[in-house]
PDB file of C-alpha atoms in Angstrom:
ATOM      1  CA  MET R   1       0.000   0.000   0.000  1.00 29.00           C
ATOM      2  CA  THR R   2       1.073   3.587  -0.589  1.00 28.00           C
ATOM      3  CA  ARG R   3      -0.045   6.791   1.077  1.00 28.00           C
ATOM      4  CA  CYS R   4      -1.300  10.063  -0.365  1.00 33.00           C
ATOM      5  CA  GLY R   5      -1.297  12.464   2.583  1.00 34.00           C
ATOM      6  CA  ASP R   6      -3.265  10.717   5.328  1.00 36.00           C
ATOM      7  CA  GLN R   7      -5.183   8.508   2.881  1.00 31.00           C
ATOM      8  CA  VAL R   8      -4.098   4.927   2.295  1.00 30.00           C
ATOM      9  CA  MET R   9      -4.187   4.137  -1.432  1.00 28.00           C
ATOM     10  CA  PRO R  10      -4.131   0.714  -3.101  1.00 35.00           C
ATOM     11  CA  GLU R  11      -1.116  -0.326  -5.158  1.00 42.00           C
ATOM     12  CA  ILE R  12      -1.294   0.625  -8.825  1.00 52.00           C
ATOM     13  CA  GLY R  13      -2.589  -2.299 -10.853  1.00 86.00           C
ATOM     14  CA  THR R  14      -0.601  -4.071 -13.521  1.00 93.00           C
ATOM     15  CA  VAL R  15      -1.561  -5.012 -17.065  1.00 96.00           C
ATOM     16  CA  VAL R  16      -0.229  -7.809 -19.260  1.00 97.00           C
ATOM     17  CA  PHE R  17      -0.481  -7.965 -23.034  1.00 95.00           C
ATOM     18  CA  LEU R  18       0.307 -10.431 -25.792  1.00 90.00           C
ATOM     19  CA  GLY R  19       3.992  -9.883 -26.399  1.00 86.00           C
ATOM     20  CA  PRO R  20       6.765  -9.431 -26.993  1.00 89.00           C
ATOM     21  CA  ARG R  21       7.209  -5.666 -27.254  1.00 89.00           C
ATOM     22  CA  GLY R  22       6.009  -4.236 -30.537  1.00 89.00           C
ATOM     23  CA  THR R  23       2.817  -6.250 -31.013  1.00 89.00           C
ATOM     24  CA  PHE R  24      -0.506  -4.787 -32.073  1.00 90.00           C
ATOM     25  CA  ALA R  25      -1.635  -5.630 -28.530  1.00 93.00           C
ATOM     26  CA  GLU R  26       0.896  -3.131 -27.193  1.00 92.00           C
ATOM     27  CA  ALA R  27      -0.307  -0.563 -29.727  1.00 92.00           C
ATOM     28  CA  ALA R  28      -3.870  -1.157 -28.497  1.00 94.00           C
ATOM     29  CA  LEU R  29      -2.708  -0.779 -24.904  1.00 95.00           C
ATOM     30  CA  LEU R  30      -1.097   2.578 -25.666  1.00 92.00           C
ATOM     31  CA  ALA R  31      -4.379   3.735 -27.237  1.00 94.00           C
ATOM     32  CA  LEU R  32      -6.358   3.101 -24.020  1.00 94.00           C
ATOM     33  CA  PRO R  33      -5.645   5.977 -21.591  1.00 91.00           C
ATOM     34  CA  GLU R  34      -6.875   4.064 -18.529  1.00 88.00           C
ATOM     35  CA  LEU R  35      -4.441   1.215 -19.238  1.00 92.00           C
ATOM     36  CA  SER R  36      -1.478   3.038 -20.781  1.00 91.00           C
ATOM     37  CA  SER R  37      -0.740   4.686 -17.425  1.00 90.00           C
ATOM     38  CA  MET R  38      -0.491   1.313 -15.646  1.00 92.00           C
ATOM     39  CA  PRO R  39       2.725  -0.703 -15.295  1.00 94.00           C
ATOM     40  CA  ALA R  40       2.655  -3.182 -18.189  1.00 95.00           C
ATOM     41  CA  ARG R  41       4.587  -6.226 -19.290  1.00 95.00           C
ATOM     42  CA  PRO R  42       4.413  -8.561 -22.286  1.00 94.00           C
ATOM     43  CA  VAL R  43       3.642 -12.281 -21.981  1.00 95.00           C
ATOM     44  CA  PRO R  44       4.198 -14.960 -24.629  1.00 91.00           C
ATOM     45  CA  SER R  45       0.607 -16.080 -25.275  1.00 92.00           C
ATOM     46  CA  VAL R  46      -3.083 -15.379 -24.728  1.00 94.00           C
ATOM     47  CA  THR R  47      -3.197 -18.295 -22.297  1.00 95.00           C
ATOM     48  CA  ALA R  48      -0.340 -16.813 -20.275  1.00 96.00           C
ATOM     49  CA  ALA R  49      -2.056 -13.409 -20.215  1.00 96.00           C
ATOM     50  CA  LEU R  50      -5.365 -14.770 -18.931  1.00 97.00           C
ATOM     51  CA  ASN R  51      -3.668 -17.126 -16.461  1.00 97.00           C
ATOM     52  CA  ALA R  52      -1.859 -14.112 -15.010  1.00 97.00           C
ATOM     53  CA  ILE R  53      -5.258 -12.584 -14.222  1.00 97.00           C
ATOM     54  CA  ARG R  54      -6.651 -15.806 -12.746  1.00 97.00           C
ATOM     55  CA  SER R  55      -3.610 -16.227 -10.501  1.00 96.00           C
ATOM     56  CA  GLY R  56      -3.660 -12.610  -9.333  1.00 95.00           C
ATOM     57  CA  ASP R  57      -0.249 -11.952 -10.903  1.00 95.00           C
ATOM     58  CA  ALA R  58      -1.801  -9.090 -12.909  1.00 96.00           C
ATOM     59  CA  ASP R  59      -5.023  -7.081 -12.822  1.00 96.00           C
ATOM     60  CA  VAL R  60      -5.875  -6.601 -16.504  1.00 97.00           C
ATOM     61  CA  ALA R  61      -4.978  -8.520 -19.657  1.00 97.00           C
ATOM     62  CA  LEU R  62      -5.229  -7.048 -23.143  1.00 96.00           C
ATOM     63  CA  VAL R  63      -5.679  -9.754 -25.778  1.00 96.00           C
ATOM     64  CA  PRO R  64      -6.942  -9.948 -29.390  1.00 94.00           C
ATOM     65  CA  ILE R  65     -10.414 -11.360 -29.911  1.00 95.00           C
ATOM     66  CA  GLU R  66     -11.484 -10.536 -33.485  1.00 93.00           C
ATOM     67  CA  ASN R  67     -10.030  -9.470 -36.799  1.00 89.00           C
ATOM     68  CA  SER R  68     -12.048  -7.875 -39.590  1.00 88.00           C
ATOM     69  CA  VAL R  69     -10.401 -10.129 -42.202  1.00 84.00           C
ATOM     70  CA  GLU R  70      -9.838 -13.464 -40.472  1.00 82.00           C
ATOM     71  CA  GLY R  71     -12.691 -13.350 -37.955  1.00 88.00           C
ATOM     72  CA  SER R  72     -12.528 -14.340 -34.296  1.00 91.00           C
ATOM     73  CA  VAL R  73      -9.374 -15.381 -32.467  1.00 91.00           C
ATOM     74  CA  SER R  74     -10.387 -18.879 -31.448  1.00 91.00           C
ATOM     75  CA  GLY R  75      -7.743 -19.207 -28.743  1.00 91.00           C
ATOM     76  CA  THR R  76      -9.099 -16.188 -26.874  1.00 95.00           C
ATOM     77  CA  LEU R  77     -12.717 -17.340 -27.191  1.00 95.00           C
ATOM     78  CA  ASP R  78     -11.874 -20.806 -25.888  1.00 94.00           C
ATOM     79  CA  GLU R  79      -9.825 -19.514 -22.956  1.00 95.00           C
ATOM     80  CA  LEU R  80     -12.669 -17.212 -21.886  1.00 96.00           C
ATOM     81  CA  ALA R  81     -15.250 -20.002 -22.235  1.00 95.00           C
ATOM     82  CA  SER R  82     -13.438 -22.374 -19.876  1.00 92.00           C
ATOM     83  CA  GLY R  83     -11.553 -22.257 -16.605  1.00 93.00           C
ATOM     84  CA  GLU R  84     -12.062 -19.808 -13.769  1.00 96.00           C
ATOM     85  CA  PRO R  85     -14.502 -17.080 -14.906  1.00 97.00           C
ATOM     86  CA  LEU R  86     -13.142 -13.803 -16.237  1.00 98.00           C
ATOM     87  CA  GLU R  87     -14.932 -10.710 -17.513  1.00 97.00           C
ATOM     88  CA  ILE R  88     -14.341  -8.221 -20.305  1.00 98.00           C
ATOM     89  CA  ILE R  89     -14.267  -4.639 -19.028  1.00 97.00           C
ATOM     90  CA  ASN R  90     -13.395  -2.718 -22.195  1.00 97.00           C
ATOM     91  CA  GLU R  91     -12.568  -3.092 -25.878  1.00 97.00           C
ATOM     92  CA  ILE R  92     -10.725  -1.216 -28.593  1.00 97.00           C
ATOM     93  CA  ALA R  93     -10.236  -1.711 -32.328  1.00 96.00           C
ATOM     94  CA  ILE R  94      -7.081  -0.517 -34.051  1.00 94.00           C
ATOM     95  CA  PRO R  95      -6.099  -0.458 -37.738  1.00 92.00           C
ATOM     96  CA  VAL R  96      -3.732  -3.204 -38.848  1.00 90.00           C
ATOM     97  CA  ARG R  97      -0.822  -2.210 -41.080  1.00 92.00           C
ATOM     98  CA  PHE R  98       1.981  -4.567 -42.067  1.00 95.00           C
ATOM     99  CA  ALA R  99       5.514  -4.187 -43.415  1.00 96.00           C
ATOM    100  CA  LEU R 100       8.157  -6.636 -44.573  1.00 98.00           C
ATOM    101  CA  LEU R 101      11.162  -6.389 -42.236  1.00 97.00           C
ATOM    102  CA  ALA R 102      14.708  -7.700 -42.442  1.00 97.00           C
ATOM    103  CA  ALA R 103      17.908  -7.460 -40.419  1.00 95.00           C
ATOM    104  CA  GLN R 104      19.638  -5.972 -43.479  1.00 94.00           C
ATOM    105  CA  PRO R 105      18.563  -4.982 -46.992  1.00 95.00           C
ATOM    106  CA  ILE R 106      17.607  -7.930 -49.179  1.00 96.00           C
ATOM    107  CA  GLU R 107      16.067  -8.218 -52.649  1.00 96.00           C
ATOM    108  CA  LEU R 108      12.701  -9.925 -52.954  1.00 97.00           C
ATOM    109  CA  PRO R 109      13.862 -12.678 -55.349  1.00 96.00           C
ATOM    110  CA  ARG R 110      16.369 -13.855 -52.704  1.00 96.00           C
ATOM    111  CA  ILE R 111      13.738 -14.340 -50.001  1.00 97.00           C
ATOM    112  CA  ALA R 112      12.883 -18.005 -49.424  1.00 97.00           C
ATOM    113  CA  SER R 113      11.232 -17.827 -45.970  1.00 97.00           C
ATOM    114  CA  VAL R 114       9.020 -15.406 -44.051  1.00 98.00           C
ATOM    115  CA  GLY R 115       8.184 -15.465 -40.347  1.00 97.00           C
ATOM    116  CA  THR R 116       4.923 -14.064 -38.976  1.00 96.00           C
ATOM    117  CA  HIS R 117       1.724 -14.837 -37.090  1.00 91.00           C
ATOM    118  CA  PRO R 118      -0.793 -16.921 -39.117  1.00 91.00           C
ATOM    119  CA  HIS R 119      -3.398 -14.125 -39.006  1.00 86.00           C
ATOM    120  CA  ALA R 120      -0.872 -11.674 -40.436  1.00 92.00           C
ATOM    121  CA  ALA R 121       0.071 -14.119 -43.176  1.00 94.00           C
ATOM    122  CA  ALA R 122      -3.605 -14.507 -44.063  1.00 91.00           C
ATOM    123  CA  GLN R 123      -4.023 -10.733 -44.282  1.00 92.00           C
ATOM    124  CA  CYS R 124      -1.045 -10.508 -46.662  1.00 95.00           C
ATOM    125  CA  ARG R 125      -1.903 -13.643 -48.636  1.00 95.00           C
ATOM    126  CA  ARG R 126      -2.362 -11.911 -51.998  1.00 96.00           C
ATOM    127  CA  TRP R 127       0.799  -9.825 -51.650  1.00 97.00           C
ATOM    128  CA  LEU R 128       2.818 -12.914 -50.720  1.00 97.00           C
ATOM    129  CA  HIS R 129       1.396 -14.795 -53.692  1.00 97.00           C
ATOM    130  CA  ASP R 130       2.242 -11.996 -56.104  1.00 97.00           C
ATOM    131  CA  ASN R 131       5.662 -11.062 -54.733  1.00 98.00           C
ATOM    132  CA  LEU R 132       7.038 -14.083 -52.844  1.00 97.00           C
ATOM    133  CA  PRO R 133       5.216 -17.028 -54.460  1.00 96.00           C
ATOM    134  CA  HIS R 134       7.897 -19.587 -53.542  1.00 96.00           C
ATOM    135  CA  ALA R 135       8.662 -18.351 -50.010  1.00 97.00           C
ATOM    136  CA  GLN R 136       7.838 -20.586 -47.062  1.00 97.00           C
ATOM    137  CA  VAL R 137       5.753 -18.919 -44.348  1.00 97.00           C
ATOM    138  CA  VAL R 138       6.952 -19.864 -40.855  1.00 97.00           C
ATOM    139  CA  PRO R 139       4.283 -19.376 -38.132  1.00 95.00           C
ATOM    140  CA  THR R 140       5.203 -17.462 -34.970  1.00 93.00           C
ATOM    141  CA  THR R 141       3.287 -16.652 -31.782  1.00 87.00           C
ATOM    142  CA  SER R 142       2.974 -12.995 -32.795  1.00 89.00           C
ATOM    143  CA  THR R 143       4.216 -10.600 -35.459  1.00 92.00           C
ATOM    144  CA  ALA R 144       6.514  -8.955 -32.924  1.00 93.00           C
ATOM    145  CA  ALA R 145       7.928 -12.352 -31.909  1.00 92.00           C
ATOM    146  CA  ALA R 146       8.896 -12.852 -35.553  1.00 94.00           C
ATOM    147  CA  ALA R 147      10.677  -9.492 -35.572  1.00 95.00           C
ATOM    148  CA  GLU R 148      12.375 -10.108 -32.229  1.00 94.00           C
ATOM    149  CA  ALA R 149      13.757 -13.480 -33.314  1.00 94.00           C
ATOM    150  CA  LEU R 150      14.953 -11.986 -36.591  1.00 95.00           C
ATOM    151  CA  SER R 151      16.847  -9.213 -34.821  1.00 94.00           C
ATOM    152  CA  GLY R 152      18.443 -11.706 -32.449  1.00 90.00           C
ATOM    153  CA  GLY R 153      19.743 -13.885 -35.249  1.00 88.00           C
ATOM    154  CA  ALA R 154      17.800 -16.906 -33.969  1.00 81.00           C
ATOM    155  CA  ALA R 155      15.068 -16.960 -36.609  1.00 89.00           C
ATOM    156  CA  GLY R 156      14.622 -19.787 -39.075  1.00 91.00           C
ATOM    157  CA  TYR R 157      13.581 -17.327 -41.777  1.00 96.00           C
ATOM    158  CA  GLN R 158      15.041 -14.379 -43.667  1.00 97.00           C
ATOM    159  CA  VAL R 159      12.362 -11.710 -43.204  1.00 97.00           C
ATOM    160  CA  ALA R 160       9.387 -11.016 -40.969  1.00 97.00           C
ATOM    161  CA  ILE R 161       5.940  -9.501 -41.407  1.00 97.00           C
ATOM    162  CA  ALA R 162       5.158  -7.096 -38.560  1.00 95.00           C
ATOM    163  CA  GLN R 163       4.244  -3.493 -37.895  1.00 91.00           C
ATOM    164  CA  HIS R 164       6.472  -0.400 -37.947  1.00 87.00           C
ATOM    165  CA  LEU R 165       6.654  -0.311 -34.138  1.00 85.00           C
ATOM    166  CA  ALA R 166       8.459  -3.664 -34.196  1.00 91.00           C
ATOM    167  CA  ALA R 167      10.986  -2.366 -36.750  1.00 93.00           C
ATOM    168  CA  GLU R 168      11.790   0.583 -34.522  1.00 91.00           C
ATOM    169  CA  LEU R 169      12.070  -1.540 -31.368  1.00 92.00           C
ATOM    170  CA  TYR R 170      14.263  -4.257 -32.855  1.00 95.00           C
ATOM    171  CA  GLY R 171      16.375  -2.202 -35.230  1.00 95.00           C
ATOM    172  CA  LEU R 172      15.140  -3.831 -38.426  1.00 96.00           C
ATOM    173  CA  GLU R 173      15.006  -2.538 -41.998  1.00 96.00           C
ATOM    174  CA  VAL R 174      11.623  -1.925 -43.643  1.00 96.00           C
ATOM    175  CA  ILE R 175      11.988  -3.709 -46.985  1.00 97.00           C
ATOM    176  CA  VAL R 176       8.433  -3.089 -48.220  1.00 97.00           C
ATOM    177  CA  ASP R 177       5.761  -1.076 -46.439  1.00 95.00           C
ATOM    178  CA  GLY R 178       1.974  -1.436 -46.666  1.00 94.00           C
ATOM    179  CA  ILE R 179       1.803  -5.075 -47.763  1.00 96.00           C
ATOM    180  CA  ALA R 180      -1.632  -5.917 -46.313  1.00 93.00           C
ATOM    181  CA  ASP R 181      -4.252  -6.970 -48.871  1.00 94.00           C
ATOM    182  CA  ASN R 182      -6.928  -4.852 -47.187  1.00 91.00           C
ATOM    183  CA  ASP R 183      -6.070  -1.289 -46.163  1.00 85.00           C
ATOM    184  CA  GLU R 184      -9.195  -1.116 -43.988  1.00 87.00           C
ATOM    185  CA  ALA R 185      -8.361  -4.152 -41.836  1.00 89.00           C
ATOM    186  CA  SER R 186      -8.606  -3.790 -38.066  1.00 92.00           C
ATOM    187  CA  THR R 187      -8.269  -5.979 -34.978  1.00 93.00           C
ATOM    188  CA  ARG R 188     -10.424  -5.790 -31.873  1.00 96.00           C
ATOM    189  CA  PHE R 189      -8.777  -6.249 -28.490  1.00 97.00           C
ATOM    190  CA  VAL R 190     -10.489  -6.779 -25.138  1.00 97.00           C
ATOM    191  CA  ALA R 191      -9.367  -5.824 -21.646  1.00 97.00           C
ATOM    192  CA  VAL R 192     -10.055  -8.738 -19.305  1.00 97.00           C
ATOM    193  CA  ALA R 193     -10.131  -8.779 -15.505  1.00 97.00           C
ATOM    194  CA  ARG R 194     -11.365 -10.913 -12.636  1.00 97.00           C
ATOM    195  CA  PRO R 195     -15.131 -10.675 -12.000  1.00 96.00           C
ATOM    196  CA  GLY R 196     -16.064  -7.596 -10.010  1.00 94.00           C
ATOM    197  CA  ALA R 197     -17.930  -4.351 -10.459  1.00 93.00           C
ATOM    198  CA  ILE R 198     -19.396  -4.155 -13.957  1.00 95.00           C
ATOM    199  CA  PRO R 199     -18.546  -0.984 -15.929  1.00 95.00           C
ATOM    200  CA  ALA R 200     -21.396   1.526 -15.750  1.00 96.00           C
ATOM    201  CA  ARG R 201     -23.938   1.587 -18.560  1.00 97.00           C
ATOM    202  CA  THR R 202     -23.121   4.198 -21.214  1.00 97.00           C
ATOM    203  CA  GLY R 203     -25.990   3.659 -23.648  1.00 97.00           C
ATOM    204  CA  ALA R 204     -23.530   2.334 -26.238  1.00 98.00           C
ATOM    205  CA  ASP R 205     -22.574  -0.979 -24.704  1.00 98.00           C
ATOM    206  CA  LYS R 206     -21.921  -4.574 -25.592  1.00 98.00           C
ATOM    207  CA  THR R 207     -22.480  -7.774 -23.599  1.00 98.00           C
ATOM    208  CA  SER R 208     -20.615 -11.032 -24.213  1.00 98.00           C
ATOM    209  CA  LEU R 209     -21.891 -14.512 -23.304  1.00 98.00           C
ATOM    210  CA  VAL R 210     -21.096 -18.187 -23.767  1.00 97.00           C
ATOM    211  CA  LEU R 211     -24.250 -20.304 -24.097  1.00 97.00           C
ATOM    212  CA  TYR R 212     -24.311 -24.066 -23.544  1.00 94.00           C
ATOM    213  CA  ILE R 213     -27.288 -25.923 -25.003  1.00 89.00           C
ATOM    214  CA  THR R 214     -29.009 -28.665 -22.981  1.00 82.00           C
ATOM    215  CA  ALA R 215     -28.790 -31.172 -25.864  1.00 74.00           C
ATOM    216  CA  ASN R 216     -27.804 -31.309 -29.518  1.00 73.00           C
ATOM    217  CA  ARG R 217     -31.308 -31.352 -30.972  1.00 75.00           C
ATOM    218  CA  ALA R 218     -33.404 -29.641 -33.621  1.00 78.00           C
ATOM    219  CA  GLY R 219     -34.530 -26.170 -32.555  1.00 82.00           C
ATOM    220  CA  ALA R 220     -31.885 -25.639 -29.835  1.00 86.00           C
ATOM    221  CA  LEU R 221     -30.352 -22.617 -31.582  1.00 90.00           C
ATOM    222  CA  LEU R 222     -33.794 -21.264 -32.439  1.00 93.00           C
ATOM    223  CA  GLU R 223     -34.706 -21.289 -28.744  1.00 93.00           C
ATOM    224  CA  ILE R 224     -31.655 -19.186 -27.992  1.00 95.00           C
ATOM    225  CA  LEU R 225     -32.242 -16.730 -30.819  1.00 96.00           C
ATOM    226  CA  THR R 226     -35.904 -16.320 -29.835  1.00 97.00           C
ATOM    227  CA  GLU R 227     -34.869 -14.992 -26.422  1.00 97.00           C
ATOM    228  CA  PHE R 228     -33.011 -12.188 -28.174  1.00 98.00           C
ATOM    229  CA  ALA R 229     -35.442 -11.522 -31.018  1.00 97.00           C
ATOM    230  CA  ALA R 230     -38.494 -11.271 -28.753  1.00 96.00           C
ATOM    231  CA  ARG R 231     -36.795  -8.451 -26.824  1.00 97.00           C
ATOM    232  CA  GLY R 232     -35.383  -6.563 -29.808  1.00 97.00           C
ATOM    233  CA  ILE R 233     -31.741  -7.409 -29.059  1.00 98.00           C
ATOM    234  CA  ASN R 234     -29.319  -7.290 -31.958  1.00 97.00           C
ATOM    235  CA  LEU R 235     -26.430  -9.764 -32.019  1.00 97.00           C
ATOM    236  CA  THR R 236     -23.150  -8.338 -33.324  1.00 96.00           C
ATOM    237  CA  ARG R 237     -21.479 -11.766 -33.336  1.00 96.00           C
ATOM    238  CA  ILE R 238     -22.508 -15.403 -32.865  1.00 96.00           C
ATOM    239  CA  GLU R 239     -20.479 -18.505 -33.571  1.00 94.00           C
ATOM    240  CA  SER R 240     -20.240 -22.082 -32.396  1.00 93.00           C
ATOM    241  CA  ARG R 241     -17.177 -23.373 -30.563  1.00 92.00           C
ATOM    242  CA  PRO R 242     -16.356 -26.932 -29.412  1.00 88.00           C
ATOM    243  CA  THR R 243     -16.762 -27.415 -25.668  1.00 83.00           C
ATOM    244  CA  ARG R 244     -13.722 -29.746 -25.635  1.00 79.00           C
ATOM    245  CA  ARG R 245     -15.813 -32.330 -23.779  1.00 79.00           C
ATOM    246  CA  ALA R 246     -16.839 -34.598 -26.656  1.00 76.00           C
ATOM    247  CA  LEU R 247     -16.849 -34.699 -30.440  1.00 78.00           C
ATOM    248  CA  GLY R 248     -19.891 -32.819 -31.749  1.00 74.00           C
ATOM    249  CA  ASP R 249     -20.500 -31.006 -28.432  1.00 81.00           C
ATOM    250  CA  TYR R 250     -20.634 -27.248 -29.108  1.00 87.00           C
ATOM    251  CA  CYS R 251     -21.433 -24.006 -27.294  1.00 92.00           C
ATOM    252  CA  PHE R 252     -22.271 -20.587 -28.716  1.00 95.00           C
ATOM    253  CA  SER R 253     -20.111 -17.499 -28.226  1.00 97.00           C
ATOM    254  CA  VAL R 254     -22.236 -14.353 -28.509  1.00 97.00           C
ATOM    255  CA  ASP R 255     -21.805 -10.564 -28.499  1.00 98.00           C
ATOM    256  CA  LEU R 256     -24.972  -8.477 -28.263  1.00 98.00           C
ATOM    257  CA  GLU R 257     -25.927  -4.826 -28.201  1.00 98.00           C
ATOM    258  CA  GLY R 258     -26.817  -3.595 -24.737  1.00 98.00           C
ATOM    259  CA  HIS R 259     -25.820  -3.739 -21.076  1.00 98.00           C
ATOM    260  CA  VAL R 260     -26.833  -6.226 -18.408  1.00 98.00           C
ATOM    261  CA  ALA R 261     -28.459  -3.282 -16.602  1.00 98.00           C
ATOM    262  CA  ASP R 262     -30.848  -2.792 -19.557  1.00 98.00           C
ATOM    263  CA  ALA R 263     -34.254  -4.353 -18.896  1.00 98.00           C
ATOM    264  CA  ARG R 264     -34.353  -6.128 -22.258  1.00 98.00           C
ATOM    265  CA  VAL R 265     -30.909  -7.654 -21.737  1.00 98.00           C
ATOM    266  CA  GLY R 266     -31.675  -8.687 -18.158  1.00 98.00           C
ATOM    267  CA  GLU R 267     -34.887 -10.430 -19.205  1.00 97.00           C
ATOM    268  CA  ALA R 268     -33.094 -12.154 -22.073  1.00 98.00           C
ATOM    269  CA  LEU R 269     -30.470 -13.472 -19.669  1.00 98.00           C
ATOM    270  CA  MET R 270     -33.185 -14.869 -17.420  1.00 97.00           C
ATOM    271  CA  GLY R 271     -34.814 -16.530 -20.405  1.00 97.00           C
ATOM    272  CA  LEU R 272     -31.496 -18.004 -21.544  1.00 97.00           C
ATOM    273  CA  ARG R 273     -30.825 -19.310 -18.048  1.00 96.00           C
ATOM    274  CA  ARG R 274     -34.066 -21.270 -18.288  1.00 94.00           C
ATOM    275  CA  VAL R 275     -33.473 -22.821 -21.735  1.00 93.00           C
ATOM    276  CA  CYS R 276     -29.688 -23.331 -21.655  1.00 94.00           C
ATOM    277  CA  ALA R 277     -27.681 -25.886 -19.716  1.00 93.00           C
ATOM    278  CA  ASP R 278     -25.407 -23.044 -18.633  1.00 95.00           C
ATOM    279  CA  VAL R 279     -24.810 -19.355 -19.342  1.00 97.00           C
ATOM    280  CA  ARG R 280     -21.369 -17.833 -18.807  1.00 98.00           C
ATOM    281  CA  PHE R 281     -21.493 -14.057 -18.467  1.00 98.00           C
ATOM    282  CA  LEU R 282     -18.346 -12.510 -19.964  1.00 98.00           C
ATOM    283  CA  GLY R 283     -19.129  -8.890 -19.183  1.00 98.00           C
ATOM    284  CA  SER R 284     -20.950  -5.721 -20.219  1.00 98.00           C
ATOM    285  CA  TYR R 285     -18.642  -2.941 -21.393  1.00 98.00           C
ATOM    286  CA  PRO R 286     -18.529   0.177 -23.607  1.00 97.00           C
ATOM    287  CA  ARG R 287     -18.478  -0.391 -27.367  1.00 97.00           C
ATOM    288  CA  HIS R 288     -15.293   0.766 -29.038  1.00 95.00           C
ATOM    289  CA  ASP R 289     -17.250   2.573 -31.785  1.00 95.00           C
ATOM    290  CA  GLY R 290     -19.683   4.334 -29.429  1.00 95.00           C
ATOM    291  CA  LYS R 291     -22.643   3.160 -31.524  1.00 95.00           C
ATOM    292  CA  GLU R 292     -25.975   3.175 -29.696  1.00 96.00           C
ATOM    293  CA  PRO R 293     -28.518   0.448 -30.526  1.00 95.00           C
ATOM    294  CA  HIS R 294     -31.633   1.248 -32.521  1.00 94.00           C
ATOM    295  CA  LEU R 295     -34.549   0.130 -30.341  1.00 95.00           C
ATOM    296  CA  ARG R 296     -37.868  -0.779 -31.874  1.00 94.00           C
ATOM    297  CA  GLU R 297     -41.082   0.169 -30.105  1.00 95.00           C
ATOM    298  CA  GLY R 298     -41.819  -1.845 -26.998  1.00 95.00           C
ATOM    299  CA  VAL R 299     -38.311  -2.798 -25.827  1.00 96.00           C
ATOM    300  CA  SER R 300     -37.058   0.274 -23.953  1.00 96.00           C
ATOM    301  CA  ASP R 301     -36.597   0.222 -20.173  1.00 96.00           C
ATOM    302  CA  GLU R 302     -39.717   2.382 -19.877  1.00 96.00           C
ATOM    303  CA  ASP R 303     -41.734  -0.136 -21.900  1.00 96.00           C
ATOM    304  CA  PHE R 304     -40.618  -3.013 -19.683  1.00 96.00           C
ATOM    305  CA  ALA R 305     -41.380  -0.987 -16.522  1.00 96.00           C
ATOM    306  CA  ALA R 306     -44.874  -0.127 -17.767  1.00 96.00           C
ATOM    307  CA  ALA R 307     -45.562  -3.772 -18.596  1.00 95.00           C
ATOM    308  CA  HIS R 308     -44.370  -4.829 -15.146  1.00 95.00           C
ATOM    309  CA  THR R 309     -46.621  -2.253 -13.481  1.00 95.00           C
ATOM    310  CA  TRP R 310     -49.585  -3.468 -15.551  1.00 94.00           C
ATOM    311  CA  LEU R 311     -48.937  -7.102 -14.584  1.00 94.00           C
ATOM    312  CA  GLU R 312     -48.669  -6.251 -10.886  1.00 94.00           C
ATOM    313  CA  SER R 313     -51.993  -4.413 -11.077  1.00 94.00           C
ATOM    314  CA  ILE R 314     -53.614  -7.504 -12.609  1.00 94.00           C
ATOM    315  CA  ARG R 315     -52.194  -9.689  -9.876  1.00 94.00           C
ATOM    316  CA  ALA R 316     -53.541  -7.214  -7.299  1.00 94.00           C
ATOM    317  CA  GLY R 317     -57.046  -7.593  -8.663  1.00 91.00           C
ATOM    318  CA  ALA R 318     -57.327  -4.603 -10.985  1.00 82.00           C
ATOM    319  CA  ARG R 319     -59.204  -5.101 -14.271  1.00 71.00           C
ATOM    320  CA  ARG R 320     -58.529  -2.502 -16.917  1.00 63.00           C
TER     321      ARG R 320
END
């Protein structure tokens, strides 16, 4: 503990991010004012980042969860769906820009191997096909890890695909800049913490859930979707993921518009709790784009309150 005058203050929290230094995760961290002021350290994997939170070794983890080109980061989804519960407290999306890096200048025809993260390779697939058609792509744990190994002389490849920040950190040459196939690509990162106080409702929020069906049968997904549709809740993402228990056993990972404090979201959660084998709440947090949901008539908090008042009057004997 530290002191500020006569007031005892808690120790400043720590944040971990998918490392090493120079990853897009670090760039996302620097773009979040509430996290960039905290002591931070890189860790080698998403699993290590989330385990640091579960063990109490850190307070917040910043990890990738979705890419606009390649879709969701399955490792993050699976880690959040299992193990000791964690909750998302914030999110941010940052543009993804790639460059071809080398320890020293090299001509493209001489390049036979490229190191990078599989998602980065996928986002540069067309450029690689057109410019390095015979080069072997060597997967790494992150784009920055590829750059770090290259600078240390321990890489099993000649060049790396990473961002400019990695070139600056590891003293590498930028051979070709802007090699991504899609200039509008972005990656969404989430800040994850141990369960506690839920961030206050802003009106432009998102809630994340993992839904486990009671049995693999016809209509199981329809039951889930009905709980959302009946209350005017828009899903921004839904996908099935294996539960890891048995072949063919799946759960659903869902992001929806709204906050658990919203009446429509609260009632949907109660409905899901009745029809699902289990519901894992992964947090309600501000949307990175600040977009407020468009609510149809009948699903606002005021509408739910009026309906509740009407029902209570009926139960009390009123007839109107």
